[in-house]
Short mmCIF file of C-alpha atoms in Angstrom, two decimals:
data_model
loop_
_atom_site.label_atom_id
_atom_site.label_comp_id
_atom_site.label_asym_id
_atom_site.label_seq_id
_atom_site.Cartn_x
_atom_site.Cartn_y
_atom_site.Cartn_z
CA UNK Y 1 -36.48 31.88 -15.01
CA UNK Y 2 -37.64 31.96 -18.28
CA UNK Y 3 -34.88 34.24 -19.58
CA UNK Y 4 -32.73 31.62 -17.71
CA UNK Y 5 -34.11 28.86 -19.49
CA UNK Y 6 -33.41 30.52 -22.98
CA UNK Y 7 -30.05 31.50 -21.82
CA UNK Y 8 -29.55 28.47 -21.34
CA UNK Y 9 -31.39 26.47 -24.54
CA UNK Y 10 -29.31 29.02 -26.70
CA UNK Y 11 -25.98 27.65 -25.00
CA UNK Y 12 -26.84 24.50 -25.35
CA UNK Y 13 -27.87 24.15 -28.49
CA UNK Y 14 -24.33 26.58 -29.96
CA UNK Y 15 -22.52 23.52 -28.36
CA UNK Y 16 -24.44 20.91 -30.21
CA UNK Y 17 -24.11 22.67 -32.88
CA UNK Y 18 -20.29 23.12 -32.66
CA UNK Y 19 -19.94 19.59 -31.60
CA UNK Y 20 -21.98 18.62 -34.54
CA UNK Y 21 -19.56 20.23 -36.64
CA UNK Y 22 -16.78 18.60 -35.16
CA UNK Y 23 -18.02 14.99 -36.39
CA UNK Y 24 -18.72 16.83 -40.19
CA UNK Y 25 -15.42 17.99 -40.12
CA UNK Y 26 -13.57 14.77 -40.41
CA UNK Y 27 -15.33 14.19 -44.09
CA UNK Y 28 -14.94 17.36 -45.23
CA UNK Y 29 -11.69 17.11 -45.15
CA UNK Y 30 -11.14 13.91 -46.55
CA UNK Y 31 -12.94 14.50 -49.17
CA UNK Y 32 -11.04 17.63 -50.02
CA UNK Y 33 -8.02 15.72 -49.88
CA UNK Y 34 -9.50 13.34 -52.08
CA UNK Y 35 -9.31 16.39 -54.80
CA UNK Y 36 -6.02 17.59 -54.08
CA UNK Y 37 -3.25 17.18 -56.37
CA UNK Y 38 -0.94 14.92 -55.44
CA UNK Y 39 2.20 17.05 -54.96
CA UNK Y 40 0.24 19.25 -53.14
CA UNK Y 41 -0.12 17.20 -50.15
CA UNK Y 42 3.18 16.10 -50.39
CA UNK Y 43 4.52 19.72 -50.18
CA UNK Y 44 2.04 20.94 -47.72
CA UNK Y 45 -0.39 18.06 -46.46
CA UNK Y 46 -3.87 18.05 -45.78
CA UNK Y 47 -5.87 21.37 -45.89
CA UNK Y 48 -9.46 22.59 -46.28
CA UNK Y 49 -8.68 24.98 -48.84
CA UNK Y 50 -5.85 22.99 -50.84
CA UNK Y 51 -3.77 25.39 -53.27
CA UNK Y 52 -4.21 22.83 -56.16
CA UNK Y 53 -6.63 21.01 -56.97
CA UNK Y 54 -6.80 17.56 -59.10
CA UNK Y 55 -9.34 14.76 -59.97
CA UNK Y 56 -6.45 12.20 -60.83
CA UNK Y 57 -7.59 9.50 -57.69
CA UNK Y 58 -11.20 9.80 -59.52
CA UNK Y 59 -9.96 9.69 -62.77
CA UNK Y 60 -7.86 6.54 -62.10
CA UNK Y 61 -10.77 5.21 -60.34
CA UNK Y 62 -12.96 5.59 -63.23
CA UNK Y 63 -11.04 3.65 -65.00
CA UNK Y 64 -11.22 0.53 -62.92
CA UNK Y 65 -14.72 0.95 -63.09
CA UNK Y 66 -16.63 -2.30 -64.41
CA UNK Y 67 -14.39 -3.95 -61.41
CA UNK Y 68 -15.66 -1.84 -58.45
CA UNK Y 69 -19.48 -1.37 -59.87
CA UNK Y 70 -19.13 -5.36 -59.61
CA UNK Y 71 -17.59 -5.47 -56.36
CA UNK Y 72 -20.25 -2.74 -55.12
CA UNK Y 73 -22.37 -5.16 -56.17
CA UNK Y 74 -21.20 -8.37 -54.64
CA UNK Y 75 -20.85 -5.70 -51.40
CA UNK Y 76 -24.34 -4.71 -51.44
CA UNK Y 77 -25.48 -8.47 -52.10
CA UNK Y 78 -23.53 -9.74 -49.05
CA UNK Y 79 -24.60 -6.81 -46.79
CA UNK Y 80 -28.21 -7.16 -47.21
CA UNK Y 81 -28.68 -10.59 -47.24
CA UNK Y 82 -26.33 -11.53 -44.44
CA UNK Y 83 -28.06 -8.69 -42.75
CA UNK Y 84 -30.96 -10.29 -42.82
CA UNK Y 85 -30.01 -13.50 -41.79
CA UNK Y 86 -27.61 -12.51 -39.12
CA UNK Y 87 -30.91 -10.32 -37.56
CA UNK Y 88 -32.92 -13.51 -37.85
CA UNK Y 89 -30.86 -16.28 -36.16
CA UNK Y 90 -29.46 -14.06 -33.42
CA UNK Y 91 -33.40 -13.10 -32.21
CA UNK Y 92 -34.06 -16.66 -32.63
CA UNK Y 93 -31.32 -17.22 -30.00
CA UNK Y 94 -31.62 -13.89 -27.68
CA UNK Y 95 -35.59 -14.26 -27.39
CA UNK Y 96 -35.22 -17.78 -25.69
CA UNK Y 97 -32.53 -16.50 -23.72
CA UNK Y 98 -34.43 -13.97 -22.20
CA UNK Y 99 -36.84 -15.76 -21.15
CA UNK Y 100 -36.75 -16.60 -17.34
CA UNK Y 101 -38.65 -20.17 -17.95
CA UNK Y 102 -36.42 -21.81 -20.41
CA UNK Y 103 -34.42 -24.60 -19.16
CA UNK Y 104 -30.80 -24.50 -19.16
CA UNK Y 105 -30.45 -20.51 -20.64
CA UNK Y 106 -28.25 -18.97 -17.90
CA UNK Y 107 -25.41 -22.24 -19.06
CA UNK Y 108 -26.32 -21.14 -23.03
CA UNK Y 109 -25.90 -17.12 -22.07
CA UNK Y 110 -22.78 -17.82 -20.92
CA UNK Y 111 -21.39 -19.75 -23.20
CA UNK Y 112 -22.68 -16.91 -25.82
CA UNK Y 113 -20.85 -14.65 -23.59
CA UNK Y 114 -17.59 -16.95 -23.40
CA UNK Y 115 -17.15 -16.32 -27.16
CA UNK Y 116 -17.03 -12.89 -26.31
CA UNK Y 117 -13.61 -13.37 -24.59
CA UNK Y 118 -12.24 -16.34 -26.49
CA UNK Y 119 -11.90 -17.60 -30.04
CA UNK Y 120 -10.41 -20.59 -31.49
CA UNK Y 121 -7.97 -18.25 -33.89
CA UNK Y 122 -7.28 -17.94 -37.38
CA UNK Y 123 -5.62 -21.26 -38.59
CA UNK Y 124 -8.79 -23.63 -36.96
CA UNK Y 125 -11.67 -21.39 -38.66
CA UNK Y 126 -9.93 -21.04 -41.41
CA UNK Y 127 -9.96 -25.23 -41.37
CA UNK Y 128 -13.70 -25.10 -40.33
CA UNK Y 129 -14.63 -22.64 -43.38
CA UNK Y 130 -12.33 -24.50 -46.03
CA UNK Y 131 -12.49 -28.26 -44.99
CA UNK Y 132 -15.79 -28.45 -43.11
CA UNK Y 133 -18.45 -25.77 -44.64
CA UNK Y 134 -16.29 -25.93 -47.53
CA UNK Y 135 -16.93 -21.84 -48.55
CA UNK Y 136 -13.69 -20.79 -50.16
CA UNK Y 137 -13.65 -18.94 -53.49
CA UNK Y 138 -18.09 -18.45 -52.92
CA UNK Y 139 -20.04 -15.80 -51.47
CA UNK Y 140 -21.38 -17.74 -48.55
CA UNK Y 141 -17.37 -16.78 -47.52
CA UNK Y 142 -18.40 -13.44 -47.41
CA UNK Y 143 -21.83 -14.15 -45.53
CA UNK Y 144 -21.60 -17.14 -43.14
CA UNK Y 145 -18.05 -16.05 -41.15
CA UNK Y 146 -20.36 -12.67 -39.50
CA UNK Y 147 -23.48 -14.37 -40.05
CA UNK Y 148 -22.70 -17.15 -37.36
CA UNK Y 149 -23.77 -14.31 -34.73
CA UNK Y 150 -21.85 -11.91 -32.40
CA UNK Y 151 -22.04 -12.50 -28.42
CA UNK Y 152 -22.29 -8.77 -27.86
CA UNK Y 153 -25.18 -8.41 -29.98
CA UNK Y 154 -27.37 -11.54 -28.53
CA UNK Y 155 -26.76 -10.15 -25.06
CA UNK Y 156 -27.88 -6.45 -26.43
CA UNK Y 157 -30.86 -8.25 -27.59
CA UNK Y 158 -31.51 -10.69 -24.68
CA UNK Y 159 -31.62 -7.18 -22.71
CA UNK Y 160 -34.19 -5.54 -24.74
CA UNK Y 161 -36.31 -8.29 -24.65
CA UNK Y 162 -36.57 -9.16 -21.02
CA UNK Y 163 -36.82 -5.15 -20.58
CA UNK Y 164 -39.47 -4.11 -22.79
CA UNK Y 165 -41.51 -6.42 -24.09
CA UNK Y 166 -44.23 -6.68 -21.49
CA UNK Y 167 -44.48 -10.36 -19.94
CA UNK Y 168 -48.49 -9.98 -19.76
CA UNK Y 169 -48.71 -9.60 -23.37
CA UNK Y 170 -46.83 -12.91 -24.01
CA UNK Y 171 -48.88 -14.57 -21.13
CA UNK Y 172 -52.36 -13.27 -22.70
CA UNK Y 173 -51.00 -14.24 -26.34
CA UNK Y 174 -50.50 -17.63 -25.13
CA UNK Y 175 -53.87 -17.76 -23.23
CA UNK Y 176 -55.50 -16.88 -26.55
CA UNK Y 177 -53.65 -20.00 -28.18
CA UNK Y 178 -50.62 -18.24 -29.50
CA UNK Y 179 -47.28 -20.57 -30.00
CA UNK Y 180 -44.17 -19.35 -29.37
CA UNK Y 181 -43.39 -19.52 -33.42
CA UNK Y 182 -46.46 -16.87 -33.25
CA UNK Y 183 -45.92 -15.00 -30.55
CA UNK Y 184 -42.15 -14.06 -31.53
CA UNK Y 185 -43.41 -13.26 -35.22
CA UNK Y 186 -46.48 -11.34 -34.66
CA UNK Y 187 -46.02 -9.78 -31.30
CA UNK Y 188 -42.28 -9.62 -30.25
CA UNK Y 189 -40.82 -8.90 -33.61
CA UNK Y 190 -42.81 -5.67 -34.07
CA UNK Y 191 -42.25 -4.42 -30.98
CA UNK Y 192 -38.39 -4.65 -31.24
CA UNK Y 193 -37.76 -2.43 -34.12
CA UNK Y 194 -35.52 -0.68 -32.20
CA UNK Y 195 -33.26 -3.17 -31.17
CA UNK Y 196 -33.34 -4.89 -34.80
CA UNK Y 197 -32.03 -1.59 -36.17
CA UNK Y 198 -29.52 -1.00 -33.88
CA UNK Y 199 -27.57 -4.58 -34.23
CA UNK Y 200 -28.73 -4.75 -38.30
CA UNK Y 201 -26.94 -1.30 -38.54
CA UNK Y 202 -23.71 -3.28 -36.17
CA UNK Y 203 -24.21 -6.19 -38.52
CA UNK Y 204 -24.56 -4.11 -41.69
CA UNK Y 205 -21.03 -2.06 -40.72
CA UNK Y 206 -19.29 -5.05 -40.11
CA UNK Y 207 -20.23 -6.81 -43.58
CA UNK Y 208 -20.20 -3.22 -45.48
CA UNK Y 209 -16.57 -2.70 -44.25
CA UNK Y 210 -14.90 -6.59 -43.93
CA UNK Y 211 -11.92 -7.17 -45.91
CA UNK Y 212 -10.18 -9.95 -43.66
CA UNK Y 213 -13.48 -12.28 -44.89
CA UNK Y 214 -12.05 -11.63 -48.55
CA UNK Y 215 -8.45 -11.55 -48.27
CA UNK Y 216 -8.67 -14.95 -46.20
CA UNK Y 217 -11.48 -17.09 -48.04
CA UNK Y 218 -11.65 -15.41 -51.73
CA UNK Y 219 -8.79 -15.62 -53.93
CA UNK Y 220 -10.85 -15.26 -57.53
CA UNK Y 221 -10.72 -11.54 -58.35
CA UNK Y 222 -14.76 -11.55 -59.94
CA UNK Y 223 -15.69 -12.23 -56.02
CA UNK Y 224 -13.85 -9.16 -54.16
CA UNK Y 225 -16.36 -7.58 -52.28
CA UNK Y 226 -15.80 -3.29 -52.53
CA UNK Y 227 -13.19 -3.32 -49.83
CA UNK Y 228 -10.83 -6.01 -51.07
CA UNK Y 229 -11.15 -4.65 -54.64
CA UNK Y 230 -10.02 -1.28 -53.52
CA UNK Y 231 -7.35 -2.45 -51.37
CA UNK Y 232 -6.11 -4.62 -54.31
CA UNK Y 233 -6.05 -1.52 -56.55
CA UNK Y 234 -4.24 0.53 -54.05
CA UNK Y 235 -1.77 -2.26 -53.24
CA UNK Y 236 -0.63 -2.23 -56.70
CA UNK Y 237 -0.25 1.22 -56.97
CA UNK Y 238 2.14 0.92 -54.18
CA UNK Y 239 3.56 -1.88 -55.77
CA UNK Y 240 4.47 -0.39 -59.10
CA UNK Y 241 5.67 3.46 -57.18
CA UNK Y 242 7.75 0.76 -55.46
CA UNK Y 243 9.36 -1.19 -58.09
CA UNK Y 244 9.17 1.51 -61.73
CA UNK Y 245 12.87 2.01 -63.07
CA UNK Y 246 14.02 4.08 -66.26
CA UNK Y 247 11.42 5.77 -68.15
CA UNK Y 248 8.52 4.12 -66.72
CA UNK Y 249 9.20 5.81 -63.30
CA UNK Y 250 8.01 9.43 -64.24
CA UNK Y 251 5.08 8.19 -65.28
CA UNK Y 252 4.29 6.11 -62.34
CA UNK Y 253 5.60 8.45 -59.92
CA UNK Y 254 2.14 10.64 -61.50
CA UNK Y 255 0.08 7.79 -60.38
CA UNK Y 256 -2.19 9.11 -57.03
CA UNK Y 257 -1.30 7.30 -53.41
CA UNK Y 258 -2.14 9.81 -51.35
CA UNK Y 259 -5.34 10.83 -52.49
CA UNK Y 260 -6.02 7.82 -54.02
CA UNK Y 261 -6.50 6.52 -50.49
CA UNK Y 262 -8.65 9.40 -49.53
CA UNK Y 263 -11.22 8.62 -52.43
CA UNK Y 264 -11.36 5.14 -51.59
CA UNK Y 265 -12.21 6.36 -48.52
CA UNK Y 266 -14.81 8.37 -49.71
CA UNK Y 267 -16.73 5.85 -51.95
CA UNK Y 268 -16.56 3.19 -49.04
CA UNK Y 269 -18.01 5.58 -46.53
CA UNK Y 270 -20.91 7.30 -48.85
CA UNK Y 271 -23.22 4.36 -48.80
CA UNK Y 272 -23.01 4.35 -44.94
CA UNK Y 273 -23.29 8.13 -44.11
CA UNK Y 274 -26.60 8.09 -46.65
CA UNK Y 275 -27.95 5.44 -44.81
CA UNK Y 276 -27.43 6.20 -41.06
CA UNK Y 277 -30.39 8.87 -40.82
CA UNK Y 278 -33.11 6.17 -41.71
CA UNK Y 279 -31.73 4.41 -38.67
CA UNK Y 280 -30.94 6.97 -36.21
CA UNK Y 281 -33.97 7.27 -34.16
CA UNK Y 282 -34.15 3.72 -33.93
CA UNK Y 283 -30.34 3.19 -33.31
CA UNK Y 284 -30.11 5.63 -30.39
CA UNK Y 285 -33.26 4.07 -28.62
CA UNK Y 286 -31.86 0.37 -29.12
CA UNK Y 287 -28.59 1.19 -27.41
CA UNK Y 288 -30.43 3.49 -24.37
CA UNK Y 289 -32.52 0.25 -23.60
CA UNK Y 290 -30.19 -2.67 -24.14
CA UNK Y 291 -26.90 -1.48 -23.18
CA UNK Y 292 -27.32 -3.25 -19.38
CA UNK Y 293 -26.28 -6.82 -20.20
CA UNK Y 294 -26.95 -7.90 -16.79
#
């Protein structure tokens, strides 16, 4: 048995392993495409182990660089704080919910879950955002559209709430004169870390990596968030291949497209892949517990 057992801990572990490598993969090759001269890939596409290499995308990047450190900025602004906020209002709505004695909460659950399935489409929020909350050309544009909560994730939190924190602990907190203000604070809050990591690391992809936000509400270039800026730079790249004539076309045809795209790639994904580990253990538990959303 024992020899067994390591048989079998060696087999499994060379198929994690190779699996693992199977996710890395993905990036390694982008990123080496990101390097690759551009005729290169034209000629022969994507490769590990490119035949020429070139550091044009970079270089052109580099020199749109006081407008992407600012949109990196605005990015990073918007992702935290609309984090934050989104993390905060959708507890203060799933921790109700999941409470068997509050009145009315299966009718509010599914109308949460309702939104899941329907929306009111493009032209009305875009008349609710404009005309009501009045957000275009400001960062609360970039915040409040995700920031107004996500059905999914208030049902994945509902869950972990009614199926790990401990009703005896919130009966004996509110025997010792605990308030529900208090009890949710001190006691539920720091006993949901993983579930607050989990749909913060949801909310944080969604705000890290929203363009339609931008390209719908912002229309003053010193407010693109990272996404829009790049996909501004890389639509006039297109543009100008597109429409050069006479002796501007040779140089323009040098300009990267191909690669470009990989290294905006790159620098959009960086941020994310540096900060998954911190969340990991948490992430994994949060989705084991709350992924019933009976």
């Amino acid at each position: 048995m024992d020899k067994e057992n390591r048989a079998w801990q060696w087999a499994s572990h060379t198929i994690m392993i190779a699996l693992s490598l199977l996710c890395v993969l993905p990036f390694i090759l982008l990123f080496m495409a990101s390097i690759t001269d551009e005729k290169a890939i034209v000629s022969e596409g994507y490769s590990f182990f490119p035949t020429q290499f070139s550091f044009q995308a970079y270089k052109y990047l580099w020199m749109q660089a006081d407008q992407i450190l600012r949109a990196y900025g605005i990015t990073v602004i918007v992702t935290v704080i609309g984090t934050a906020c989104s993390l905060f209002i959708t507890s203060l709505l799933a921790y109700p919910l999941s409470r068997k004695d509050m009145p009315g909460g299966q009718a509010i659950a599914f109308i949460v879950f309702f939104t899941m399935l329907f929306n009111g489409g493009l032209v009305p929020t875009y008349m609710v955002y404009t005309q009501l909350l009045d957000v275009k050309n400001t960062l609360f544009a970039l915040i409040v559209p995700w920031l107004l909560m996500n059905g999914f994730n208030v049902l994945l939190m509902r869950t972990f709430f009614k199926t790990t924190i401990p009703v005896a602990v919130l009966e004996s907190a509110s025997i010792d004169g605990a308030g529900e203000f208090k009890t949710y604070f001190r006691i539920v809050m720091p006993l949901s870390l993983p579930i607050l990591a989990t749909v913060g690391m949801f909310q944080g992809l969604a705000y890290w990596n929203d363009w339609n936000n931008g390209l719908v509400f912002v229309t003053k270039p010193h407010l693109f968030s990272l996404q829009n800026m790049l996909n501004r730079i890389m639509s006039d790249i297109q543009f100008l291949s597109a429409n050069s004539n006479g002796s501007v076309s040779e140089s323009l045809s040098q300009m990267p497209s191909e690669t470009f795209r990989m290294a905006i790639a790159v620098i959009g994904v960086v941020p994310i892949l540096a900060a998954y580990p911190f969340f990991q253990k948490y992430f994994v538990k949060g989705m084991t517990i709350g992924a019933v959303k009976g």
